[in-house]
Amino acid sequence: MKLFLAILVCKLGRAVGRLVGKGSSLPGRAALKICPDILSRVRLPEHIIAVTGSNGKTSTVEMIAAILRSGGKTVVYNQEGSNQIEGVTTTVLTHATLTGRVRADVLLLESDERYAAHSFKFFHPTQFVITNLYRDQLTRNGHPEWVYDAILPAIHPDTELLLNADDPLVSCFARGHEKVKWFGLDPQVLSLPAPTGVYHDGAYCPVCKGPMEYGSVHYNHIGDFRCTRCGHRRHETDFTVTAADLDRGILTLDNAVTVKLSFRSIYNVYNILAAYSVCRTIGIAADTAAGVISNYVLKNGRMQTFTLGAHHGTLLTSKHENSIAYDTNLRYIRSTDKPCTVLVIVDAVSRKYFTSETSWLWDIDFDLLNCPHVGKIILSGRYCNDLAMRFSFTSIPQERLEVIPEIPAAAQTLQESGDEALYVVTCFSDRDKLLDLPAVKKEA
């Protein structure tokens, strides 16, 4: 009776939530109060795929779903990104019958890295993708090694892990685990000889704290690593980007499959590879996967194009309190060669915690914008003065900077720019403050 009632309440709550544009977590929370162990009582599909990590979860899950559906699988997933146990419960029960059977071939779940152990207390994934682990929302998550410890209890001995071989900390999940497959990048033209960025979290081995050395680095501390003391090193890969030409937007996977990129970012390369790897693992053909992700345009709003007056612009969304997400977008702007104006907006510090804590701005490598084709840089939002202070410690000439606190006024200045391209770098919670302006038109 509890099972039936909990599913019914969740379905009704979800229906009401859709009418008002909310309700991806509350229905699951109500169901868990009625039946706390309901996730152990429902009948789940044969394949349960989970994806977690500091960055790339939502984008990777979206691509996995698209590939699986193209391969003829029916997929249930938390596409709204509600990735803690309440959201997971809502997703599962919304797609379950009143008797508790989830009718799908695959249950696909984005999982918050801190709460994975709670989400998978009553069932475990058959495949678990871990994208990366690094500094992210320090006021919430603390150090990446603390996040590693939070994920570890979520890993069941029967779960097959798909790990980023180029991440020193993620690689540690394979220790003592039998079922592991690896994805990563071979050294590329775009690779660097040493880690980059304002800080270096890969300087010491996560196993023994010995000094680490790198054969090549793809971004920050992600690359071909080796501990000089204990030998912890990059594992040979099962799924590999064997060639990456970001200028032409072409990837080669496993020396056999060609993928065209809609977004030419090294970060997008890893998301594509993670999605490709898990889909191949559960039997999707290589050409099917490649066909879906070639020129795939994400629907989750991480990268959006817009028009502002006579200009075409690109909005690059980063997670606040996540310097690597910012660095990736700044590196993308740097890689283009069109004269451009850049607008950086920091109007909210955190989506969940209001702390006014902006120390994470000092972890971002804003010097990436010091290149010939980047003209004016506009700093806007409630924390524009914090941004201005941070930029004053870069090598960017101060005459190229303009501080405009109000976002509508900053957009007006952006519209009046004489440059060929416009870029806006912002976070999720600030994104719509620009896109909702009457002068800004989102492109399909």
mmCIF file of C-alpha atoms in Angstrom, residues 152-334:
data_model
loop_
_atom_site.group_PDB
_atom_site.id
_atom_site.type_symbol
_atom_site.label_atom_id
_atom_site.label_comp_id
_atom_site.label_asym_id
_atom_site.label_seq_id
_atom_site.Cartn_x
_atom_site.Cartn_y
_atom_site.Cartn_z
ATOM 1 C CA LEU A 152 33.442 6.131 -2.874
ATOM 2 C CA PRO A 153 30.595 4.564 -0.807
ATOM 3 C CA ALA A 154 28.287 4.820 -3.846
ATOM 4 C CA ILE A 155 30.417 2.366 -5.835
ATOM 5 C CA HIS A 156 29.093 -1.198 -5.672
ATOM 6 C CA PRO A 157 31.436 -4.135 -6.423
ATOM 7 C CA ASP A 158 29.167 -5.230 -9.293
ATOM 8 C CA THR A 159 29.124 -1.804 -10.932
ATOM 9 C CA GLU A 160 31.205 -1.319 -14.056
ATOM 10 C CA LEU A 161 33.175 1.914 -13.777
ATOM 11 C CA LEU A 162 33.988 4.104 -16.765
ATOM 12 C CA LEU A 163 36.754 6.414 -15.630
ATOM 13 C CA ASN A 164 38.613 9.376 -17.085
ATOM 14 C CA ALA A 165 42.117 7.968 -17.404
ATOM 15 C CA ASP A 166 43.600 11.462 -17.684
ATOM 16 C CA ASP A 167 42.396 12.596 -14.241
ATOM 17 C CA PRO A 168 44.791 11.560 -11.441
ATOM 18 C CA LEU A 169 42.112 11.589 -8.729
ATOM 19 C CA VAL A 170 39.356 9.896 -10.749
ATOM 20 C CA SER A 171 41.824 7.132 -11.614
ATOM 21 C CA CYS A 172 41.984 6.220 -7.919
ATOM 22 C CA PHE A 173 38.445 4.804 -8.043
ATOM 23 C CA ALA A 174 39.881 1.791 -9.887
ATOM 24 C CA ARG A 175 41.956 0.742 -6.878
ATOM 25 C CA GLY A 176 40.557 -2.571 -5.633
ATOM 26 C CA HIS A 177 37.740 -2.555 -8.209
ATOM 27 C CA GLU A 178 37.577 -5.309 -10.827
ATOM 28 C CA LYS A 179 35.184 -3.921 -13.436
ATOM 29 C CA VAL A 180 36.765 -0.835 -14.989
ATOM 30 C CA LYS A 181 36.943 0.683 -18.458
ATOM 31 C CA TRP A 182 38.939 3.781 -19.285
ATOM 32 C CA PHE A 183 38.510 6.731 -21.622
ATOM 33 C CA GLY A 184 41.030 9.445 -22.429
ATOM 34 C CA LEU A 185 42.977 11.430 -24.997
ATOM 35 C CA ASP A 186 46.217 10.534 -26.698
ATOM 36 C CA PRO A 187 48.767 13.387 -26.825
ATOM 37 C CA GLN A 188 47.532 15.972 -29.332
ATOM 38 C CA VAL A 189 48.839 19.040 -31.114
ATOM 39 C CA LEU A 190 46.743 21.054 -28.662
ATOM 40 C CA SER A 191 48.395 19.369 -25.659
ATOM 41 C CA LEU A 192 50.881 21.249 -23.499
ATOM 42 C CA PRO A 193 54.071 19.974 -21.852
ATOM 43 C CA ALA A 194 53.052 21.002 -18.321
ATOM 44 C CA PRO A 195 49.921 21.854 -16.292
ATOM 45 C CA THR A 196 48.371 25.281 -16.819
ATOM 46 C CA GLY A 197 46.198 27.612 -14.784
ATOM 47 C CA VAL A 198 46.520 29.827 -11.743
ATOM 48 C CA TYR A 199 46.922 26.845 -9.400
ATOM 49 C CA HIS A 200 48.123 23.269 -9.824
ATOM 50 C CA ASP A 201 46.026 20.675 -8.003
ATOM 51 C CA GLY A 202 47.867 17.891 -9.814
ATOM 52 C CA ALA A 203 51.267 18.719 -8.363
ATOM 53 C CA TYR A 204 51.136 15.851 -5.862
ATOM 54 C CA CYS A 205 49.981 12.278 -6.171
ATOM 55 C CA PRO A 206 46.525 11.614 -4.653
ATOM 56 C CA VAL A 207 47.739 8.164 -3.535
ATOM 57 C CA CYS A 208 51.050 8.862 -1.766
ATOM 58 C CA LYS A 209 51.459 12.681 -2.008
ATOM 59 C CA GLY A 210 54.673 12.244 -3.966
ATOM 60 C CA PRO A 211 55.650 14.689 -6.757
ATOM 61 C CA MET A 212 53.792 14.184 -10.042
ATOM 62 C CA GLU A 213 55.230 14.600 -13.515
ATOM 63 C CA TYR A 214 53.409 14.950 -16.828
ATOM 64 C CA GLY A 215 54.228 13.743 -20.318
ATOM 65 C CA SER A 216 51.524 15.997 -21.751
ATOM 66 C CA VAL A 217 48.562 17.999 -20.472
ATOM 67 C CA HIS A 218 45.250 18.610 -22.234
ATOM 68 C CA TYR A 219 43.988 21.259 -19.800
ATOM 69 C CA ASN A 220 44.867 22.269 -16.257
ATOM 70 C CA HIS A 221 46.158 19.040 -14.623
ATOM 71 C CA ILE A 222 44.268 16.615 -16.884
ATOM 72 C CA GLY A 223 46.677 14.596 -19.010
ATOM 73 C CA ASP A 224 49.415 11.965 -19.067
ATOM 74 C CA PHE A 225 50.442 11.903 -15.393
ATOM 75 C CA ARG A 226 52.861 9.752 -13.400
ATOM 76 C CA CYS A 227 53.823 9.773 -9.743
ATOM 77 C CA THR A 228 57.608 9.738 -9.302
ATOM 78 C CA ARG A 229 57.298 7.959 -5.945
ATOM 79 C CA CYS A 230 54.583 5.266 -6.020
ATOM 80 C CA GLY A 231 54.073 4.885 -9.768
ATOM 81 C CA HIS A 232 50.386 5.922 -9.867
ATOM 82 C CA ARG A 233 49.961 6.765 -13.519
ATOM 83 C CA ARG A 234 47.579 7.197 -16.436
ATOM 84 C CA HIS A 235 46.007 3.875 -17.398
ATOM 85 C CA GLU A 236 45.876 2.582 -20.959
ATOM 86 C CA THR A 237 42.507 3.489 -22.468
ATOM 87 C CA ASP A 238 39.679 1.374 -23.891
ATOM 88 C CA PHE A 239 38.078 4.345 -25.643
ATOM 89 C CA THR A 240 40.397 7.000 -26.982
ATOM 90 C CA VAL A 241 40.460 10.283 -28.843
ATOM 91 C CA THR A 242 43.339 9.405 -31.143
ATOM 92 C CA ALA A 243 43.255 12.701 -33.050
ATOM 93 C CA ALA A 244 41.698 16.074 -32.222
ATOM 94 C CA ASP A 245 41.730 19.031 -34.596
ATOM 95 C CA LEU A 246 39.818 21.776 -32.802
ATOM 96 C CA ASP A 247 40.543 24.317 -35.544
ATOM 97 C CA ARG A 248 38.673 22.176 -38.059
ATOM 98 C CA GLY A 249 36.298 20.762 -35.428
ATOM 99 C CA ILE A 250 37.077 17.098 -36.108
ATOM 100 C CA LEU A 251 37.744 14.220 -33.696
ATOM 101 C CA THR A 252 38.927 10.718 -34.437
ATOM 102 C CA LEU A 253 37.918 8.047 -31.926
ATOM 103 C CA ASP A 254 39.829 4.767 -31.663
ATOM 104 C CA ASN A 255 41.564 5.470 -35.003
ATOM 105 C CA ALA A 256 38.310 4.575 -36.735
ATOM 106 C CA VAL A 257 35.378 6.882 -36.019
ATOM 107 C CA THR A 258 35.127 10.521 -37.072
ATOM 108 C CA VAL A 259 33.061 13.043 -35.098
ATOM 109 C CA LYS A 260 32.434 16.671 -36.048
ATOM 110 C CA LEU A 261 32.233 19.236 -33.260
ATOM 111 C CA SER A 262 29.582 21.930 -32.976
ATOM 112 C CA PHE A 263 31.463 23.431 -29.995
ATOM 113 C CA ARG A 264 35.232 23.329 -30.436
ATOM 114 C CA SER A 265 36.295 23.039 -26.828
ATOM 115 C CA ILE A 266 38.593 20.478 -25.228
ATOM 116 C CA TYR A 267 35.990 20.223 -22.496
ATOM 117 C CA ASN A 268 33.325 19.199 -25.009
ATOM 118 C CA VAL A 269 35.745 16.584 -26.343
ATOM 119 C CA TYR A 270 35.803 14.835 -22.957
ATOM 120 C CA ASN A 271 32.007 14.963 -22.613
ATOM 121 C CA ILE A 272 31.620 13.410 -26.067
ATOM 122 C CA LEU A 273 34.173 10.705 -25.280
ATOM 123 C CA ALA A 274 32.474 9.824 -21.974
ATOM 124 C CA ALA A 275 29.079 9.531 -23.689
ATOM 125 C CA TYR A 276 30.534 7.491 -26.553
ATOM 126 C CA SER A 277 32.343 5.139 -24.143
ATOM 127 C CA VAL A 278 29.365 4.131 -22.035
ATOM 128 C CA CYS A 279 27.072 3.733 -25.041
ATOM 129 C CA ARG A 280 29.597 1.474 -26.771
ATOM 130 C CA THR A 281 29.938 -0.488 -23.520
ATOM 131 C CA ILE A 282 26.265 -1.414 -23.486
ATOM 132 C CA GLY A 283 26.211 -2.381 -27.137
ATOM 133 C CA ILE A 284 25.461 0.687 -29.253
ATOM 134 C CA ALA A 285 27.234 0.572 -32.618
ATOM 135 C CA ALA A 286 30.134 2.978 -33.140
ATOM 136 C CA ASP A 287 28.645 4.526 -36.279
ATOM 137 C CA THR A 288 25.311 5.088 -34.505
ATOM 138 C CA ALA A 289 27.011 6.901 -31.624
ATOM 139 C CA ALA A 290 29.219 8.942 -33.947
ATOM 140 C CA GLY A 291 26.286 9.894 -36.147
ATOM 141 C CA VAL A 292 24.348 11.310 -33.189
ATOM 142 C CA ILE A 293 27.153 13.302 -31.589
ATOM 143 C CA SER A 294 28.566 14.732 -34.826
ATOM 144 C CA ASN A 295 27.601 18.415 -34.805
ATOM 145 C CA TYR A 296 25.392 17.747 -31.756
ATOM 146 C CA VAL A 297 24.075 20.984 -30.278
ATOM 147 C CA LEU A 298 23.421 20.726 -26.543
ATOM 148 C CA LYS A 299 19.962 21.690 -25.380
ATOM 149 C CA ASN A 300 20.964 22.398 -21.775
ATOM 150 C CA GLY A 301 21.969 26.008 -22.381
ATOM 151 C CA ARG A 302 25.699 25.686 -21.617
ATOM 152 C CA MET A 303 26.396 27.416 -24.925
ATOM 153 C CA GLN A 304 23.756 29.550 -26.619
ATOM 154 C CA THR A 305 23.804 31.866 -29.587
ATOM 155 C CA PHE A 306 21.863 35.115 -29.606
ATOM 156 C CA THR A 307 21.426 38.327 -31.548
ATOM 157 C CA LEU A 308 21.816 41.774 -30.061
ATOM 158 C CA GLY A 309 20.982 44.462 -32.570
ATOM 159 C CA ALA A 310 23.014 43.730 -35.692
ATOM 160 C CA HIS A 311 25.413 41.465 -33.810
ATOM 161 C CA HIS A 312 25.512 37.709 -33.387
ATOM 162 C CA GLY A 313 26.775 36.653 -29.993
ATOM 163 C CA THR A 314 27.676 33.536 -28.044
ATOM 164 C CA LEU A 315 26.751 33.012 -24.397
ATOM 165 C CA LEU A 316 29.149 30.699 -22.559
ATOM 166 C CA THR A 317 27.761 29.454 -19.265
ATOM 167 C CA SER A 318 30.138 28.497 -16.461
ATOM 168 C CA LYS A 319 29.546 27.167 -12.975
ATOM 169 C CA HIS A 320 30.336 29.880 -10.456
ATOM 170 C CA GLU A 321 32.930 28.802 -7.928
ATOM 171 C CA ASN A 322 34.430 26.557 -10.610
ATOM 172 C CA SER A 323 37.566 28.033 -12.131
ATOM 173 C CA ILE A 324 38.206 25.256 -14.644
ATOM 174 C CA ALA A 325 34.763 25.785 -16.196
ATOM 175 C CA TYR A 326 35.610 29.468 -16.589
ATOM 176 C CA ASP A 327 39.098 28.742 -17.921
ATOM 177 C CA THR A 328 37.630 26.434 -20.561
ATOM 178 C CA ASN A 329 35.307 29.133 -21.858
ATOM 179 C CA LEU A 330 38.029 31.785 -21.778
ATOM 180 C CA ARG A 331 40.336 29.426 -23.659
ATOM 181 C CA TYR A 332 37.591 28.959 -26.266
ATOM 182 C CA ILE A 333 37.367 32.740 -26.785
ATOM 183 C CA ARG A 334 41.138 32.912 -27.062
#
